[in-house]
PDB file of C-alpha atoms in Angstrom:
ATOM      1  CA  UNK A   1      -9.963  -7.092 -14.266  1.00  0.00           C
ATOM      2  CA  UNK A   2      -8.885  -4.831 -11.410  1.00  0.00           C
ATOM      3  CA  UNK A   3     -11.503  -2.183 -12.099  1.00  0.00           C
ATOM      4  CA  UNK A   4     -14.407  -4.616 -11.900  1.00  0.00           C
ATOM      5  CA  UNK A   5     -13.054  -6.318  -8.759  1.00  0.00           C
ATOM      6  CA  UNK A   6     -12.591  -2.912  -7.106  1.00  0.00           C
ATOM      7  CA  UNK A   7     -16.092  -1.858  -8.104  1.00  0.00           C
ATOM      8  CA  UNK A   8     -17.479  -5.109  -6.697  1.00  0.00           C
ATOM      9  CA  UNK A   9     -15.643  -4.412  -3.450  1.00  0.00           C
ATOM     10  CA  UNK A  10     -16.979  -0.889  -3.190  1.00  0.00           C
ATOM     11  CA  UNK A  11     -20.539  -2.024  -4.020  1.00  0.00           C
ATOM     12  CA  UNK A  12     -20.451  -4.800  -1.398  1.00  0.00           C
ATOM     13  CA  UNK A  13     -18.927  -2.492   1.178  1.00  0.00           C
ATOM     14  CA  UNK A  14     -21.639   0.075   0.564  1.00  0.00           C
ATOM     15  CA  UNK A  15     -24.325  -2.576   0.770  1.00  0.00           C
ATOM     16  CA  UNK A  16     -23.013  -3.945   4.081  1.00  0.00           C
ATOM     17  CA  UNK A  17     -22.810  -0.441   5.524  1.00  0.00           C
ATOM     18  CA  UNK A  18     -26.375   0.352   4.453  1.00  0.00           C
ATOM     19  CA  UNK A  19     -27.866  -2.984   5.629  1.00  0.00           C
ATOM     20  CA  UNK A  20     -26.125  -2.893   8.990  1.00  0.00           C
ATOM     21  CA  UNK A  21     -26.214   0.862   9.419  1.00  0.00           C
ATOM     22  CA  UNK A  22     -22.445   0.806   9.813  1.00  0.00           C
ATOM     23  CA  UNK A  23     -19.901   3.536   9.283  1.00  0.00           C
ATOM     24  CA  UNK A  24     -16.418   2.679   7.965  1.00  0.00           C
ATOM     25  CA  UNK A  25     -15.017   2.094  11.478  1.00  0.00           C
ATOM     26  CA  UNK A  26     -17.704  -0.409  12.386  1.00  0.00           C
ATOM     27  CA  UNK A  27     -17.355  -2.139   9.033  1.00  0.00           C
ATOM     28  CA  UNK A  28     -13.595  -2.540   9.286  1.00  0.00           C
ATOM     29  CA  UNK A  29     -13.820  -3.608  12.922  1.00  0.00           C
ATOM     30  CA  UNK A  30     -15.960  -6.492  11.654  1.00  0.00           C
ATOM     31  CA  UNK A  31     -13.679  -7.057   8.670  1.00  0.00           C
ATOM     32  CA  UNK A  32     -10.659  -7.511  10.945  1.00  0.00           C
ATOM     33  CA  UNK A  33     -12.491  -9.599  13.575  1.00  0.00           C
ATOM     34  CA  UNK A  34     -11.877 -13.326  13.031  1.00  0.00           C
ATOM     35  CA  UNK A  35     -15.024 -14.115  14.977  1.00  0.00           C
ATOM     36  CA  UNK A  36     -17.192 -12.410  12.315  1.00  0.00           C
ATOM     37  CA  UNK A  37     -17.884 -15.116   9.752  1.00  0.00           C
ATOM     38  CA  UNK A  38     -21.034 -13.833   8.076  1.00  0.00           C
ATOM     39  CA  UNK A  39     -21.191 -14.389   4.352  1.00  0.00           C
ATOM     40  CA  UNK A  40     -21.101 -10.681   3.487  1.00  0.00           C
ATOM     41  CA  UNK A  41     -17.985  -9.916   5.529  1.00  0.00           C
ATOM     42  CA  UNK A  42     -16.327 -13.139   4.371  1.00  0.00           C
ATOM     43  CA  UNK A  43     -17.080 -12.148   0.770  1.00  0.00           C
ATOM     44  CA  UNK A  44     -15.550  -8.707   1.363  1.00  0.00           C
ATOM     45  CA  UNK A  45     -12.367 -10.376   2.607  1.00  0.00           C
ATOM     46  CA  UNK A  46     -12.217 -12.640  -0.475  1.00  0.00           C
ATOM     47  CA  UNK A  47     -12.644  -9.654  -2.768  1.00  0.00           C
ATOM     48  CA  UNK A  48      -9.952  -7.723  -0.849  1.00  0.00           C
ATOM     49  CA  UNK A  49      -7.548 -10.615  -1.395  1.00  0.00           C
ATOM     50  CA  UNK A  50      -8.356 -10.764  -5.059  1.00  0.00           C
ATOM     51  CA  UNK A  51      -7.923  -7.013  -5.437  1.00  0.00           C
ATOM     52  CA  UNK A  52      -4.542  -7.124  -3.682  1.00  0.00           C
ATOM     53  CA  UNK A  53      -3.383  -9.985  -5.941  1.00  0.00           C
ATOM     54  CA  UNK A  54      -4.457  -8.058  -9.044  1.00  0.00           C
ATOM     55  CA  UNK A  55      -2.633  -4.964  -7.859  1.00  0.00           C
ATOM     56  CA  UNK A  56       0.555  -6.994  -7.357  1.00  0.00           C
ATOM     57  CA  UNK A  57       0.148  -8.403 -10.882  1.00  0.00           C
ATOM     58  CA  UNK A  58      -0.393  -4.869 -12.266  1.00  0.00           C
ATOM     59  CA  UNK A  59       3.037  -4.032 -10.876  1.00  0.00           C
ATOM     60  CA  UNK A  60       4.404  -7.100 -12.686  1.00  0.00           C
ATOM     61  CA  UNK A  61       4.988  -8.963  -9.420  1.00  0.00           C
ATOM     62  CA  UNK A  62       3.656 -12.289 -10.684  1.00  0.00           C
ATOM     63  CA  UNK A  63       6.033 -14.115  -8.336  1.00  0.00           C
ATOM     64  CA  UNK A  64       4.454 -12.524  -5.248  1.00  0.00           C
ATOM     65  CA  UNK A  65       1.791 -14.594  -3.523  1.00  0.00           C
ATOM     66  CA  UNK A  66      -0.725 -12.393  -1.737  1.00  0.00           C
ATOM     67  CA  UNK A  67      -2.092 -14.320   1.204  1.00  0.00           C
ATOM     68  CA  UNK A  68      -4.173 -12.407   3.656  1.00  0.00           C
ATOM     69  CA  UNK A  69      -5.000 -13.894   7.040  1.00  0.00           C
ATOM     70  CA  UNK A  70      -5.697 -12.775  10.570  1.00  0.00           C
ATOM     71  CA  UNK A  71      -2.411 -11.687  12.117  1.00  0.00           C
ATOM     72  CA  UNK A  72      -1.307  -9.819  15.205  1.00  0.00           C
ATOM     73  CA  UNK A  73      -0.108  -6.296  14.370  1.00  0.00           C
ATOM     74  CA  UNK A  74       0.754  -3.183  16.341  1.00  0.00           C
ATOM     75  CA  UNK A  75      -2.894  -2.197  15.838  1.00  0.00           C
ATOM     76  CA  UNK A  76      -4.181  -5.519  17.147  1.00  0.00           C
ATOM     77  CA  UNK A  77      -5.398  -8.416  15.039  1.00  0.00           C
ATOM     78  CA  UNK A  78      -5.873  -7.510  11.386  1.00  0.00           C
ATOM     79  CA  UNK A  79      -6.792  -9.355   8.223  1.00  0.00           C
ATOM     80  CA  UNK A  80      -3.550  -8.579   6.412  1.00  0.00           C
ATOM     81  CA  UNK A  81      -0.336  -9.762   4.841  1.00  0.00           C
ATOM     82  CA  UNK A  82       2.363 -11.461   6.931  1.00  0.00           C
ATOM     83  CA  UNK A  83       5.194  -9.260   8.203  1.00  0.00           C
ATOM     84  CA  UNK A  84       7.561 -10.864   5.688  1.00  0.00           C
ATOM     85  CA  UNK A  85       5.178 -10.189   2.760  1.00  0.00           C
ATOM     86  CA  UNK A  86       4.523  -6.659   3.955  1.00  0.00           C
ATOM     87  CA  UNK A  87       8.295  -6.009   4.081  1.00  0.00           C
ATOM     88  CA  UNK A  88       8.683  -7.466   0.569  1.00  0.00           C
ATOM     89  CA  UNK A  89       5.923  -5.236  -0.862  1.00  0.00           C
ATOM     90  CA  UNK A  90       7.405  -2.172   0.879  1.00  0.00           C
ATOM     91  CA  UNK A  91      10.881  -3.090  -0.424  1.00  0.00           C
ATOM     92  CA  UNK A  92       9.611  -3.352  -3.994  1.00  0.00           C
ATOM     93  CA  UNK A  93       7.687  -0.102  -3.747  1.00  0.00           C
ATOM     94  CA  UNK A  94      10.743   1.671  -2.371  1.00  0.00           C
ATOM     95  CA  UNK A  95      12.910   0.330  -5.228  1.00  0.00           C
ATOM     96  CA  UNK A  96      10.253   1.466  -7.730  1.00  0.00           C
ATOM     97  CA  UNK A  97      10.077   4.900  -6.127  1.00  0.00           C
ATOM     98  CA  UNK A  98      13.891   5.309  -6.287  1.00  0.00           C
ATOM     99  CA  UNK A  99      13.946   4.138  -9.895  1.00  0.00           C
ATOM    100  CA  UNK A 100      11.220   6.568 -10.927  1.00  0.00           C
ATOM    101  CA  UNK A 101      12.928   9.430  -9.089  1.00  0.00           C
ATOM    102  CA  UNK A 102      16.189   8.687 -10.942  1.00  0.00           C
ATOM    103  CA  UNK A 103      14.298   8.566 -14.229  1.00  0.00           C
ATOM    104  CA  UNK A 104      12.686  11.941 -13.500  1.00  0.00           C
ATOM    105  CA  UNK A 105      16.100  13.477 -12.697  1.00  0.00           C
ATOM    106  CA  UNK A 106      17.556  12.000 -15.933  1.00  0.00           C
ATOM    107  CA  UNK A 107      14.671  13.470 -17.950  1.00  0.00           C
ATOM    108  CA  UNK A 108      15.172  16.862 -16.304  1.00  0.00           C
ATOM    109  CA  UNK A 109      11.836  16.753 -14.547  1.00  0.00           C
ATOM    110  CA  UNK A 110      13.648  17.093 -11.255  1.00  0.00           C
ATOM    111  CA  UNK A 111      16.839  18.969 -10.612  1.00  0.00           C
ATOM    112  CA  UNK A 112      18.230  16.402  -8.203  1.00  0.00           C
ATOM    113  CA  UNK A 113      18.035  19.086  -5.535  1.00  0.00           C
ATOM    114  CA  UNK A 114      15.839  19.289  -2.477  1.00  0.00           C
ATOM    115  CA  UNK A 115      12.350  20.599  -3.028  1.00  0.00           C
ATOM    116  CA  UNK A 116      12.827  24.361  -3.512  1.00  0.00           C
ATOM    117  CA  UNK A 117       9.456  25.320  -2.079  1.00  0.00           C
ATOM    118  CA  UNK A 118       9.920  23.221   1.033  1.00  0.00           C
ATOM    119  CA  UNK A 119      13.438  24.494   1.659  1.00  0.00           C
ATOM    120  CA  UNK A 120      12.613  28.125   0.909  1.00  0.00           C
ATOM    121  CA  UNK A 121       9.700  28.174   3.345  1.00  0.00           C
ATOM    122  CA  UNK A 122      11.877  26.859   6.152  1.00  0.00           C
ATOM    123  CA  UNK A 123      15.180  28.611   5.522  1.00  0.00           C
ATOM    124  CA  UNK A 124      14.528  31.229   2.879  1.00  0.00           C
ATOM    125  CA  UNK A 125      17.241  29.640   0.706  1.00  0.00           C
ATOM    126  CA  UNK A 126      17.306  27.063  -2.013  1.00  0.00           C
ATOM    127  CA  UNK A 127      18.847  23.834  -0.827  1.00  0.00           C
ATOM    128  CA  UNK A 128      22.320  23.166  -2.174  1.00  0.00           C
ATOM    129  CA  UNK A 129      22.532  19.460  -1.313  1.00  0.00           C
ATOM    130  CA  UNK A 130      21.222  16.671  -3.558  1.00  0.00           C
ATOM    131  CA  UNK A 131      17.739  15.497  -2.557  1.00  0.00           C
ATOM    132  CA  UNK A 132      17.447  12.366  -0.543  1.00  0.00           C
ATOM    133  CA  UNK A 133      14.193  10.567  -0.247  1.00  0.00           C
ATOM    134  CA  UNK A 134      13.080   9.939   3.282  1.00  0.00           C
ATOM    135  CA  UNK A 135      11.293   6.743   4.042  1.00  0.00           C
ATOM    136  CA  UNK A 136      11.858   3.197   5.095  1.00  0.00           C
ATOM    137  CA  UNK A 137      15.380   1.840   5.053  1.00  0.00           C
ATOM    138  CA  UNK A 138      15.207  -1.711   3.763  1.00  0.00           C
ATOM    139  CA  UNK A 139      18.831  -1.711   2.645  1.00  0.00           C
ATOM    140  CA  UNK A 140      17.956  -0.497  -0.839  1.00  0.00           C
ATOM    141  CA  UNK A 141      20.700   1.125  -2.827  1.00  0.00           C
ATOM    142  CA  UNK A 142      19.902   4.512  -4.377  1.00  0.00           C
ATOM    143  CA  UNK A 143      21.290   4.019  -7.869  1.00  0.00           C
ATOM    144  CA  UNK A 144      21.963   7.714  -8.487  1.00  0.00           C
ATOM    145  CA  UNK A 145      24.184   7.958  -5.413  1.00  0.00           C
ATOM    146  CA  UNK A 146      25.545   4.436  -5.019  1.00  0.00           C
ATOM    147  CA  UNK A 147      24.869   4.267  -1.324  1.00  0.00           C
ATOM    148  CA  UNK A 148      22.223   2.851   0.958  1.00  0.00           C
ATOM    149  CA  UNK A 149      19.238   5.028   1.708  1.00  0.00           C
TER     150      UNK A 149
END
């Protein structure tokens, strides 16, 4: 299960850091370096992949194939998802976020207005416009407003 895989990951990560006298930065520099092929770092990558797959399944995304590999990113080479898979995950998370927000408004947990504390600290007034969630625009429709975010 996810808990045991995550615990294995944390235990192995701690062990590597202790054995190599690494901090997190050194550890993840090795993790993302394709030239590092030691069994401990390779095992950490395998466990990371398994953990990511279990997280996707926990969201009910059984159709999503999580395939990590070394890829060029804006931060250099990283052991990560492809750009297409990253966009898909972000798209799904955004849709879920919008759905949960709409559910909270429907249940009266949110007023559908901008955050009162945030607006009152900046303007001294309560916002009068409906709240919009800032974030990535992947062309998702906000169901409560019927328009693209």
